[in-house]
Short mmCIF file of C-alpha atoms and ligand atoms in Angstrom, two decimals:
data_model
loop_
_atom_site.label_atom_id
_atom_site.label_comp_id
_atom_site.label_asym_id
_atom_site.label_seq_id
_atom_site.Cartn_x
_atom_site.Cartn_y
_atom_site.Cartn_z
CA UNK Z 18 16.23 224.30 5.00
CA UNK Z 19 13.43 226.25 6.59
CA UNK Z 20 11.07 224.68 9.11
CA UNK Z 21 7.31 224.51 8.40
CA UNK Z 22 6.83 227.23 10.97
CA UNK Z 23 9.27 229.57 9.17
CA UNK Z 24 7.69 228.83 5.80
CA UNK Z 25 4.28 229.58 7.30
CA UNK Z 26 5.53 232.85 8.73
CA UNK Z 27 6.90 233.92 5.43
CA UNK Z 28 3.74 232.95 3.51
CA UNK Z 29 1.59 234.85 5.94
CA UNK Z 30 3.85 237.91 5.84
CA UNK Z 31 3.95 238.06 1.99
CA UNK Z 32 0.17 237.74 1.70
CA UNK Z 33 -0.19 240.85 3.80
CA UNK Z 34 2.34 242.96 1.91
CA UNK Z 35 1.30 245.03 -1.02
CA UNK Z 36 3.46 247.75 -2.66
CA UNK Z 37 2.36 250.78 -4.62
CA UNK Z 38 4.14 251.72 -7.83
CA UNK Z 39 4.84 255.34 -8.89
CA UNK Z 40 3.53 256.45 -12.17
CA UNK Z 41 6.59 258.66 -12.62
CA UNK Z 42 8.95 255.79 -12.24
CA UNK Z 43 8.05 254.54 -15.78
CA UNK Z 44 8.68 257.85 -17.53
CA UNK Z 45 11.98 259.32 -18.65
CA UNK Z 46 13.45 260.85 -15.61
CA UNK Z 47 16.97 261.95 -14.78
CA UNK Z 48 19.18 264.12 -12.70
CA UNK Z 49 19.47 267.87 -12.59
CA UNK Z 50 22.11 267.46 -15.36
CA UNK Z 51 19.68 265.88 -17.79
CA UNK Z 52 18.06 262.68 -18.85
CA UNK Z 53 19.31 259.59 -20.62
CA UNK Z 54 16.22 258.76 -22.67
CA UNK Z 55 15.10 255.16 -22.86
CA UNK Z 56 13.27 254.03 -26.01
CA UNK Z 57 10.85 251.97 -23.90
CA UNK Z 58 9.98 254.64 -21.33
CA UNK Z 59 6.33 255.50 -20.94
CA UNK Z 60 5.38 258.75 -22.66
CA UNK Z 61 1.80 258.87 -21.61
CA UNK Z 62 -0.24 258.10 -18.55
CA UNK Z 63 -1.78 255.14 -20.43
CA UNK Z 64 1.78 253.77 -21.03
CA UNK Z 65 2.56 254.20 -17.37
CA UNK Z 66 -0.44 252.10 -16.44
CA UNK Z 67 0.46 249.56 -19.05
CA UNK Z 68 3.96 249.21 -17.63
CA UNK Z 69 2.80 249.18 -14.04
CA UNK Z 70 0.42 246.35 -15.02
CA UNK Z 71 3.38 244.30 -16.05
CA UNK Z 72 4.97 244.65 -12.65
CA UNK Z 73 1.68 243.66 -11.09
CA UNK Z 74 1.12 240.79 -13.49
CA UNK Z 75 4.42 239.07 -12.67
CA UNK Z 76 4.65 239.95 -8.97
CA UNK Z 77 0.97 239.98 -8.02
CA UNK Z 78 1.39 242.51 -5.21
CA UNK Z 79 1.18 245.88 -6.90
CA UNK Z 80 -2.46 246.66 -7.76
CA UNK Z 81 -2.27 250.45 -7.20
CA UNK Z 82 -0.38 253.24 -8.99
CA UNK Z 83 0.51 256.53 -7.30
CA UNK Z 84 -0.35 259.51 -9.50
CA UNK Z 85 1.30 262.93 -9.71
CA UNK Z 86 -1.51 265.37 -10.43
CA UNK Z 87 0.22 267.70 -12.82
CA UNK Z 88 1.94 264.90 -14.69
CA UNK Z 89 -0.99 262.43 -14.89
CA UNK Z 90 -4.08 264.57 -14.47
CA UNK Z 91 -3.07 267.95 -16.04
CA UNK Z 92 -6.80 268.68 -16.54
CA UNK Z 93 -7.42 268.10 -12.77
CA UNK Z 94 -10.68 266.42 -11.83
CA UNK Z 95 -11.76 266.50 -15.49
CA UNK Z 96 -9.17 263.80 -16.18
CA UNK Z 97 -10.40 261.54 -13.30
CA UNK Z 98 -12.94 259.56 -15.32
CA UNK Z 99 -10.33 258.82 -17.97
CA UNK Z 100 -7.83 257.68 -15.33
CA UNK Z 101 -10.38 255.48 -13.68
CA UNK Z 102 -11.18 253.64 -16.86
CA UNK Z 103 -7.45 253.40 -17.77
CA UNK Z 104 -6.69 251.91 -14.47
CA UNK Z 105 -9.59 249.40 -14.72
CA UNK Z 106 -8.56 248.47 -18.29
CA UNK Z 107 -5.22 247.29 -16.87
CA UNK Z 108 -6.71 245.68 -13.70
CA UNK Z 109 -5.21 248.40 -11.48
CA UNK Z 110 -6.51 251.16 -9.21
CA UNK Z 111 -5.39 254.73 -8.60
CA UNK Z 112 -3.16 254.84 -5.51
CA UNK Z 113 -1.96 257.88 -3.58
CA UNK Z 114 -2.55 261.25 -5.07
CA UNK Z 115 0.49 263.55 -5.20
CA UNK Z 116 -0.11 267.29 -5.66
CA UNK Z 117 2.58 269.26 -7.39
CA UNK Z 118 3.45 272.49 -5.75
CA UNK Z 119 7.02 272.77 -7.00
CA UNK Z 120 7.07 272.81 -10.75
CA UNK Z 121 5.26 276.00 -11.57
CA UNK Z 122 7.24 279.21 -11.93
CA UNK Z 123 5.10 280.88 -9.19
CA UNK Z 124 6.69 278.52 -6.63
CA UNK Z 125 10.24 279.99 -6.95
CA UNK Z 126 10.08 281.09 -3.28
CA UNK Z 127 7.90 278.28 -2.09
CA UNK Z 128 4.26 277.18 -2.03
CA UNK Z 129 2.52 276.87 1.40
CA UNK Z 130 5.51 278.73 2.82
CA UNK Z 131 5.71 281.48 0.23
CA UNK Z 132 5.68 285.04 1.65
CA UNK Z 133 3.21 286.00 -1.06
CA UNK Z 134 -0.39 285.21 0.15
CA UNK Z 135 -1.55 284.82 -3.53
CA UNK Z 136 0.95 282.07 -4.13
CA UNK Z 137 0.02 280.38 -0.87
CA UNK Z 138 -3.62 280.46 -2.00
CA UNK Z 139 -2.74 279.07 -5.46
CA UNK Z 140 -0.90 276.20 -3.79
CA UNK Z 141 -3.71 275.48 -1.43
CA UNK Z 142 -6.28 275.56 -4.20
CA UNK Z 143 -4.23 272.94 -6.07
CA UNK Z 144 -3.88 270.79 -3.03
CA UNK Z 145 -7.65 271.03 -2.29
CA UNK Z 146 -8.34 270.12 -5.97
CA UNK Z 147 -6.08 267.10 -5.31
CA UNK Z 148 -8.24 266.11 -2.33
CA UNK Z 149 -11.24 266.18 -4.68
CA UNK Z 150 -9.38 264.09 -7.26
CA UNK Z 151 -8.49 261.60 -4.57
CA UNK Z 152 -12.13 261.40 -3.42
CA UNK Z 153 -13.27 260.97 -6.98
CA UNK Z 154 -10.84 258.14 -7.55
CA UNK Z 155 -11.61 256.48 -4.23
CA UNK Z 156 -7.98 256.95 -3.38
CA UNK Z 157 -7.34 257.04 0.34
CA UNK Z 158 -4.04 258.85 0.67
CA UNK Z 159 -2.92 262.30 -0.34
CA UNK Z 160 0.92 262.36 -0.32
CA UNK Z 161 2.24 265.81 0.42
CA UNK Z 162 5.83 266.67 -0.44
CA UNK Z 163 6.92 270.29 -0.57
CA UNK Z 164 10.07 271.65 -2.14
CA UNK Z 165 9.77 274.74 0.04
CA UNK Z 166 12.77 276.34 1.70
CA UNK Z 167 15.49 278.90 1.16
CA UNK Z 168 19.00 278.90 -0.11
CA UNK Z 169 20.65 281.63 2.10
CA UNK Z 170 20.66 282.43 5.80
CA UNK Z 171 18.34 285.30 6.78
CA UNK Z 172 16.45 285.42 3.52
CA UNK Z 173 13.20 283.95 4.86
CA UNK Z 174 11.35 284.00 8.19
CA UNK Z 175 11.45 280.43 9.26
CA UNK Z 176 8.71 280.83 11.94
CA UNK Z 177 6.30 282.64 9.60
CA UNK Z 178 6.70 279.99 7.02
CA UNK Z 179 6.05 277.30 9.68
CA UNK Z 180 2.78 279.03 10.63
CA UNK Z 181 1.67 279.32 6.97
CA UNK Z 182 2.33 275.68 6.54
CA UNK Z 183 0.29 274.87 9.57
CA UNK Z 184 -2.60 276.94 8.30
CA UNK Z 185 -2.57 275.44 4.82
CA UNK Z 186 -2.24 271.88 6.16
CA UNK Z 187 -5.15 272.45 8.53
CA UNK Z 188 -7.21 273.81 5.64
CA UNK Z 189 -6.30 270.66 3.68
CA UNK Z 190 -7.23 268.40 6.54
CA UNK Z 191 -10.58 270.12 6.87
CA UNK Z 192 -11.44 269.00 3.34
CA UNK Z 193 -10.59 265.28 3.78
CA UNK Z 194 -13.39 262.81 3.52
CA UNK Z 195 -14.06 260.32 6.36
CA UNK Z 196 -11.79 257.55 5.02
CA UNK Z 197 -9.13 259.83 3.56
CA UNK Z 198 -5.69 260.52 4.96
CA UNK Z 199 -3.02 263.13 4.34
CA UNK Z 200 0.63 262.00 4.57
CA UNK Z 201 3.23 264.70 5.35
CA UNK Z 202 6.59 263.91 3.77
CA UNK Z 203 9.87 265.45 4.98
CA UNK Z 204 13.21 265.94 3.28
CA UNK Z 205 16.34 267.60 4.74
CA UNK Z 206 17.59 269.42 1.62
CA UNK Z 207 17.25 269.69 -2.10
CA UNK Z 208 16.01 271.67 -3.93
CA UNK Z 209 16.53 274.13 -0.93
CA UNK Z 210 20.03 274.16 0.35
CA UNK Z 211 19.97 276.34 3.39
CA UNK Z 212 16.66 275.51 5.08
CA UNK Z 213 13.76 273.26 4.06
CA UNK Z 214 10.40 274.05 5.66
CA UNK Z 215 9.59 270.37 6.51
CA UNK Z 216 13.11 269.08 6.97
CA UNK Z 217 12.72 266.10 9.22
CA UNK Z 218 10.29 263.72 10.89
CA UNK Z 219 9.89 265.98 13.98
CA UNK Z 220 8.71 268.87 11.82
CA UNK Z 221 6.44 266.55 9.81
CA UNK Z 222 5.09 265.13 13.08
CA UNK Z 223 4.32 268.50 14.65
CA UNK Z 224 2.52 269.62 11.52
CA UNK Z 225 0.57 266.34 11.14
CA UNK Z 226 -0.54 266.62 14.81
CA UNK Z 227 -1.52 270.27 14.35
CA UNK Z 228 -3.53 269.31 11.20
CA UNK Z 229 -5.80 266.62 12.66
CA UNK Z 230 -6.20 262.92 13.24
CA UNK Z 231 -6.26 261.92 9.55
CA UNK Z 232 -2.81 263.40 9.05
CA UNK Z 233 0.19 261.09 9.33
CA UNK Z 234 3.95 261.17 8.49
CA UNK Z 235 5.34 259.76 5.29
CA UNK Z 236 8.83 258.34 5.62
CA UNK Z 237 10.78 258.48 2.35
CA UNK Z 238 13.79 256.28 3.10
CA UNK Z 239 16.06 258.49 1.00
CA UNK Z 240 15.15 261.64 2.84
CA UNK Z 241 17.59 261.61 5.78
CA UNK Z 242 21.08 262.69 6.61
CA UNK Z 243 23.74 260.05 6.15
CA UNK Z 244 23.91 257.54 9.03
CA UNK Z 245 20.50 258.60 10.58
CA UNK Z 246 18.78 255.80 12.39
CA UNK Z 247 15.63 255.47 10.33
CA UNK Z 248 14.22 252.49 12.17
CA UNK Z 249 14.25 254.46 15.41
CA UNK Z 250 12.15 257.14 13.65
CA UNK Z 251 9.85 254.34 12.53
CA UNK Z 252 9.60 253.02 16.10
CA UNK Z 253 8.67 256.46 17.45
CA UNK Z 254 6.11 257.14 14.75
CA UNK Z 255 4.58 253.71 15.36
CA UNK Z 256 4.31 254.54 19.11
CA UNK Z 257 2.53 257.77 18.28
CA UNK Z 258 0.19 256.11 15.77
CA UNK Z 259 1.57 258.59 13.20
CA UNK Z 260 3.33 256.40 10.69
CA UNK Z 261 1.30 256.79 7.53
CA UNK Z 262 3.48 255.20 4.87
CA UNK Z 263 6.87 254.91 3.19
CA UNK Z 264 8.47 255.95 -0.02
CA UNK Z 265 10.92 253.12 -0.83
CA UNK Z 266 14.27 253.85 -2.31
CA UNK Z 267 17.90 253.60 -1.32
CA UNK Z 268 20.67 256.15 -1.24
CA UNK Z 269 24.33 256.58 -0.68
CA UNK Z 270 24.86 260.26 -0.56
CA UNK Z 271 21.74 262.44 -0.95
CA UNK Z 272 18.21 261.73 -2.30
CA UNK Z 273 19.73 259.37 -4.85
CA UNK Z 274 16.49 257.40 -5.60
CA UNK Z 275 18.42 254.19 -6.07
CA UNK Z 276 16.75 250.78 -5.94
CA UNK Z 277 15.56 249.73 -2.46
CA UNK Z 278 18.14 247.67 -0.61
CA UNK Z 279 20.77 248.12 -3.30
CA UNK Z 280 23.17 249.98 -0.94
CA UNK Z 281 22.11 248.90 2.54
CA UNK Z 282 19.67 245.99 2.70
CA UNK Z 283 20.22 245.51 6.42
CA UNK Z 284 18.77 248.95 7.07
CA UNK Z 285 15.58 248.08 5.17
CA UNK Z 286 15.39 244.84 7.16
CA UNK Z 287 15.71 246.77 10.44
CA UNK Z 288 12.91 249.11 9.40
CA UNK Z 289 10.66 246.10 8.56
CA UNK Z 290 11.65 244.43 11.85
CA UNK Z 291 10.51 247.49 13.80
CA UNK Z 292 7.17 247.31 12.24
CA UNK Z 293 6.69 243.49 12.69
CA UNK Z 294 7.99 243.70 16.29
CA UNK Z 295 5.45 246.43 16.98
CA UNK Z 296 2.62 244.37 15.47
CA UNK Z 297 3.70 241.29 17.57
CA UNK Z 298 3.93 243.29 20.76
CA UNK Z 299 0.64 245.13 20.35
CA UNK Z 300 -1.34 242.37 18.64
CA UNK Z 301 -2.32 244.85 15.94
CA UNK Z 302 -1.37 245.42 12.32
CA UNK Z 303 -0.05 248.92 11.68
CA UNK Z 304 -1.90 250.59 8.84
CA UNK Z 305 0.94 251.56 6.57
CA UNK Z 306 1.09 252.43 2.87
CA UNK Z 307 4.16 250.89 1.28
CA UNK Z 308 4.98 252.86 -1.80
CA UNK Z 309 7.99 252.97 -4.16
CA UNK Z 310 9.38 256.39 -5.06
CA UNK Z 311 12.19 255.70 -7.43
CA UNK Z 312 13.15 257.18 -10.77
CA UNK Z 313 15.54 254.93 -12.59
CA UNK Z 314 17.85 256.87 -14.76
CA UNK Z 315 20.13 254.01 -16.01
CA UNK Z 316 18.24 250.79 -15.30
CA UNK Z 317 15.35 249.60 -17.42
CA UNK Z 318 12.33 251.02 -15.66
CA UNK Z 319 10.05 247.93 -15.54
CA UNK Z 320 12.87 245.62 -14.63
CA UNK Z 321 14.00 247.93 -11.83
CA UNK Z 322 10.54 248.01 -10.38
CA UNK Z 323 10.21 244.27 -10.48
CA UNK Z 324 13.64 244.02 -8.83
CA UNK Z 325 12.53 246.50 -6.14
CA UNK Z 326 9.42 244.52 -5.39
CA UNK Z 327 11.37 241.27 -5.17
CA UNK Z 328 14.01 242.78 -2.88
CA UNK Z 329 11.31 244.31 -0.69
CA UNK Z 330 9.56 240.92 -0.37
CA UNK Z 331 12.79 239.21 0.47
CA UNK Z 332 13.64 241.68 3.32
CA UNK Z 333 10.04 241.56 4.50
CA UNK Z 334 10.16 237.81 4.65
CA UNK Z 335 13.42 237.87 6.54
CA UNK Z 336 11.95 240.30 9.05
CA UNK Z 337 9.10 237.84 9.58
CA UNK Z 338 11.62 235.26 10.75
CA UNK Z 339 12.77 237.26 13.82
CA UNK Z 340 11.98 235.27 16.95
CA UNK Z 341 10.12 238.00 18.90
CA UNK Z 342 9.60 236.05 22.08
CA UNK Z 343 13.34 235.24 22.36
CA UNK Z 344 14.25 238.75 21.37
CA UNK Z 345 11.93 240.30 24.07
CA UNK Z 346 13.41 237.99 26.67
CA UNK Z 347 17.02 238.67 25.68
CA UNK Z 348 16.34 242.46 25.66
CA UNK Z 349 14.87 242.30 29.20
CA UNK Z 350 17.86 240.34 30.39
CA UNK Z 351 20.20 242.69 28.54
CA UNK Z 352 21.65 239.58 26.88
CA UNK Z 353 23.19 241.65 24.09
CA UNK Z 354 24.65 239.13 21.89
CA UNK Z 355 21.62 236.83 22.06
CA UNK Z 356 19.30 239.75 21.28
CA UNK Z 357 21.42 240.94 18.36
CA UNK Z 358 21.60 237.43 16.98
CA UNK Z 359 17.84 237.29 16.72
CA UNK Z 360 18.09 239.94 13.98
CA UNK Z 361 21.31 238.63 12.45
CA UNK Z 362 19.98 235.04 12.18
CA UNK Z 363 16.84 236.17 10.48
CA UNK Z 364 18.71 238.46 8.19
CA UNK Z 365 21.10 235.68 7.16
CA UNK Z 366 18.37 233.15 6.40
CA UNK Z 367 17.87 232.37 2.73
CA UNK Z 368 14.17 232.97 2.17
CA UNK Z 369 14.12 232.66 -1.57
CA UNK Z 370 12.79 229.13 -1.87
CA UNK Z 371 9.93 229.94 0.49
CA UNK Z 372 9.06 233.05 -1.59
CA UNK Z 373 9.14 230.93 -4.72
CA UNK Z 374 6.65 228.48 -3.08
CA UNK Z 375 4.43 231.35 -2.04
CA UNK Z 376 4.35 232.59 -5.67
CA UNK Z 377 3.53 229.16 -7.03
CA UNK Z 378 0.77 228.78 -4.48
CA UNK Z 379 -0.64 232.10 -5.74
CA UNK Z 380 -0.34 231.12 -9.39
CA UNK Z 381 2.47 233.52 -9.98
CA UNK Z 382 5.72 232.79 -11.84
CA UNK Z 383 8.42 231.58 -9.47
CA UNK Z 384 10.80 234.20 -10.98
CA UNK Z 385 8.88 237.41 -11.87
CA UNK Z 386 12.00 238.92 -13.56
CA UNK Z 387 12.56 236.00 -15.80
CA UNK Z 388 8.82 235.76 -16.65
CA UNK Z 389 8.86 239.45 -17.63
CA UNK Z 390 11.99 239.02 -19.72
CA UNK Z 391 10.54 236.04 -21.57
CA UNK Z 392 7.17 237.77 -22.18
CA UNK Z 393 8.40 239.90 -25.04
CA UNK Z 394 6.76 242.99 -23.57
CA UNK Z 395 9.87 245.03 -23.50
CA UNK Z 396 10.79 244.23 -27.09
CA UNK Z 397 7.31 245.13 -28.20
CA UNK Z 398 7.14 248.57 -26.46
CA UNK Z 399 10.72 249.28 -27.46
CA UNK Z 400 9.75 248.80 -31.11
CA UNK Z 401 6.50 250.71 -30.60
CA UNK Z 402 7.71 253.59 -28.61
CA UNK Z 403 11.28 253.89 -29.66
CA UNK Z 404 10.84 255.60 -33.04
CA UNK Z 405 8.69 258.29 -31.38
CA UNK Z 406 10.92 261.23 -30.91
CA UNK Z 407 10.81 262.48 -27.36
CA UNK Z 408 10.49 266.23 -27.15
CA UNK Z 409 9.95 266.02 -23.47
CA UNK Z 410 13.43 265.98 -22.05
CA UNK Z 411 13.26 268.73 -19.49
CA UNK Z 412 10.65 267.62 -17.01
CA UNK Z 413 9.69 264.53 -15.07
CA UNK Z 414 6.33 264.22 -16.84
C1 LIG X 3 10.67 264.26 -4.13
C2 LIG X 3 9.85 263.43 -3.12
C3 LIG X 3 8.46 263.22 -3.56
C4 LIG X 3 8.31 262.93 -5.02
C5 LIG X 3 9.17 263.92 -5.88
C6 LIG X 3 9.06 263.54 -7.30
O1 LIG X 3 12.00 264.17 -3.77
O2 LIG X 3 10.45 262.19 -2.84
O3 LIG X 3 7.79 262.23 -2.82
O4 LIG X 3 6.98 263.07 -5.37
O5 LIG X 3 10.51 263.87 -5.43
MN1 LIG X 4 9.25 260.70 -1.88
MN1 LIG X 5 12.81 262.12 -2.95
#
């Protein structure tokens, strides 16, 4: 049984925790070997918004949808008005804007890091268009992930590519409006298998710092080598005021895009703890965008998103229960077991009832998954969308 104080902590924490959904997470996606098509998958941007609206309707904490420019706004800024009214129709807003500098054939040897200046310019033009789209949609964050890299030693000049990245990112930063941010995402490998131009948080940090004060680092939880201490990276980025946001997902081997917390919930808890401990210690509230970046290949897409949101809330609520004062004291005294117990006790606490109470207090169903299942939405879209033959099996769009 939780104390009133614990319930209060959980309620406060949940009220300050919103999560952004990825438009691409509702479409048919797959692995490099192919896709297993789902009859209910969204085939249009309107359907992606409709599905995202379901997740928001039952959880109440997902009012924004991240958009991938080529997939959701193939007409560029010309599509922005349509997107704006679509989002409004579903009671949602456009979230982070993701340029796409990896799908086009011209990007075979990279985008910002391509040795061909014409390709670098094409990539920059697309990213600058994306800044305009973000501005037009009142979207604060531009999320920048680059597939750039090389597959074989000696085939590319690593230092030149680094400089080209710096130049293009600086040019991008120069275009940002006052309230806008650019988030630099890193990833150690895939699709490049020898070197990736922005391979880790250090490279992303250096490039963000070189770009300007509105550039921050984006931590995709699946973009690390196995066993890397992600919460330490989070702690360092918080100290540098350079943690811009997260892409939530879990992984076992590579960039598996599995559901958050499905493999290692304690790691997600430890990341959340670092953030809350920082907030407690500094008396501030770190300005972080929490976004999901998952493509469910086997699970039902809407269910998997609801599951992700529920798991994230549960781990966030547990992190809110860490007794910071006791922890700080135990750390100073090097009382190891007592300090570690602060984390373990919070992690072991069953917070589900308090979360249910929070939902009821916010006129939300106590069990979002059950509410979604009983709503009949999935049956309806399966019947509506199922018969449509999907010709689109080769891309993520
Ligand atoms: C990448 C990366 C990006 C996402 C693409 C689809 O691995 O995580 O954030 O936009 O996948
Ligand atoms: Mn990502
Ligand atoms: Mn990824």
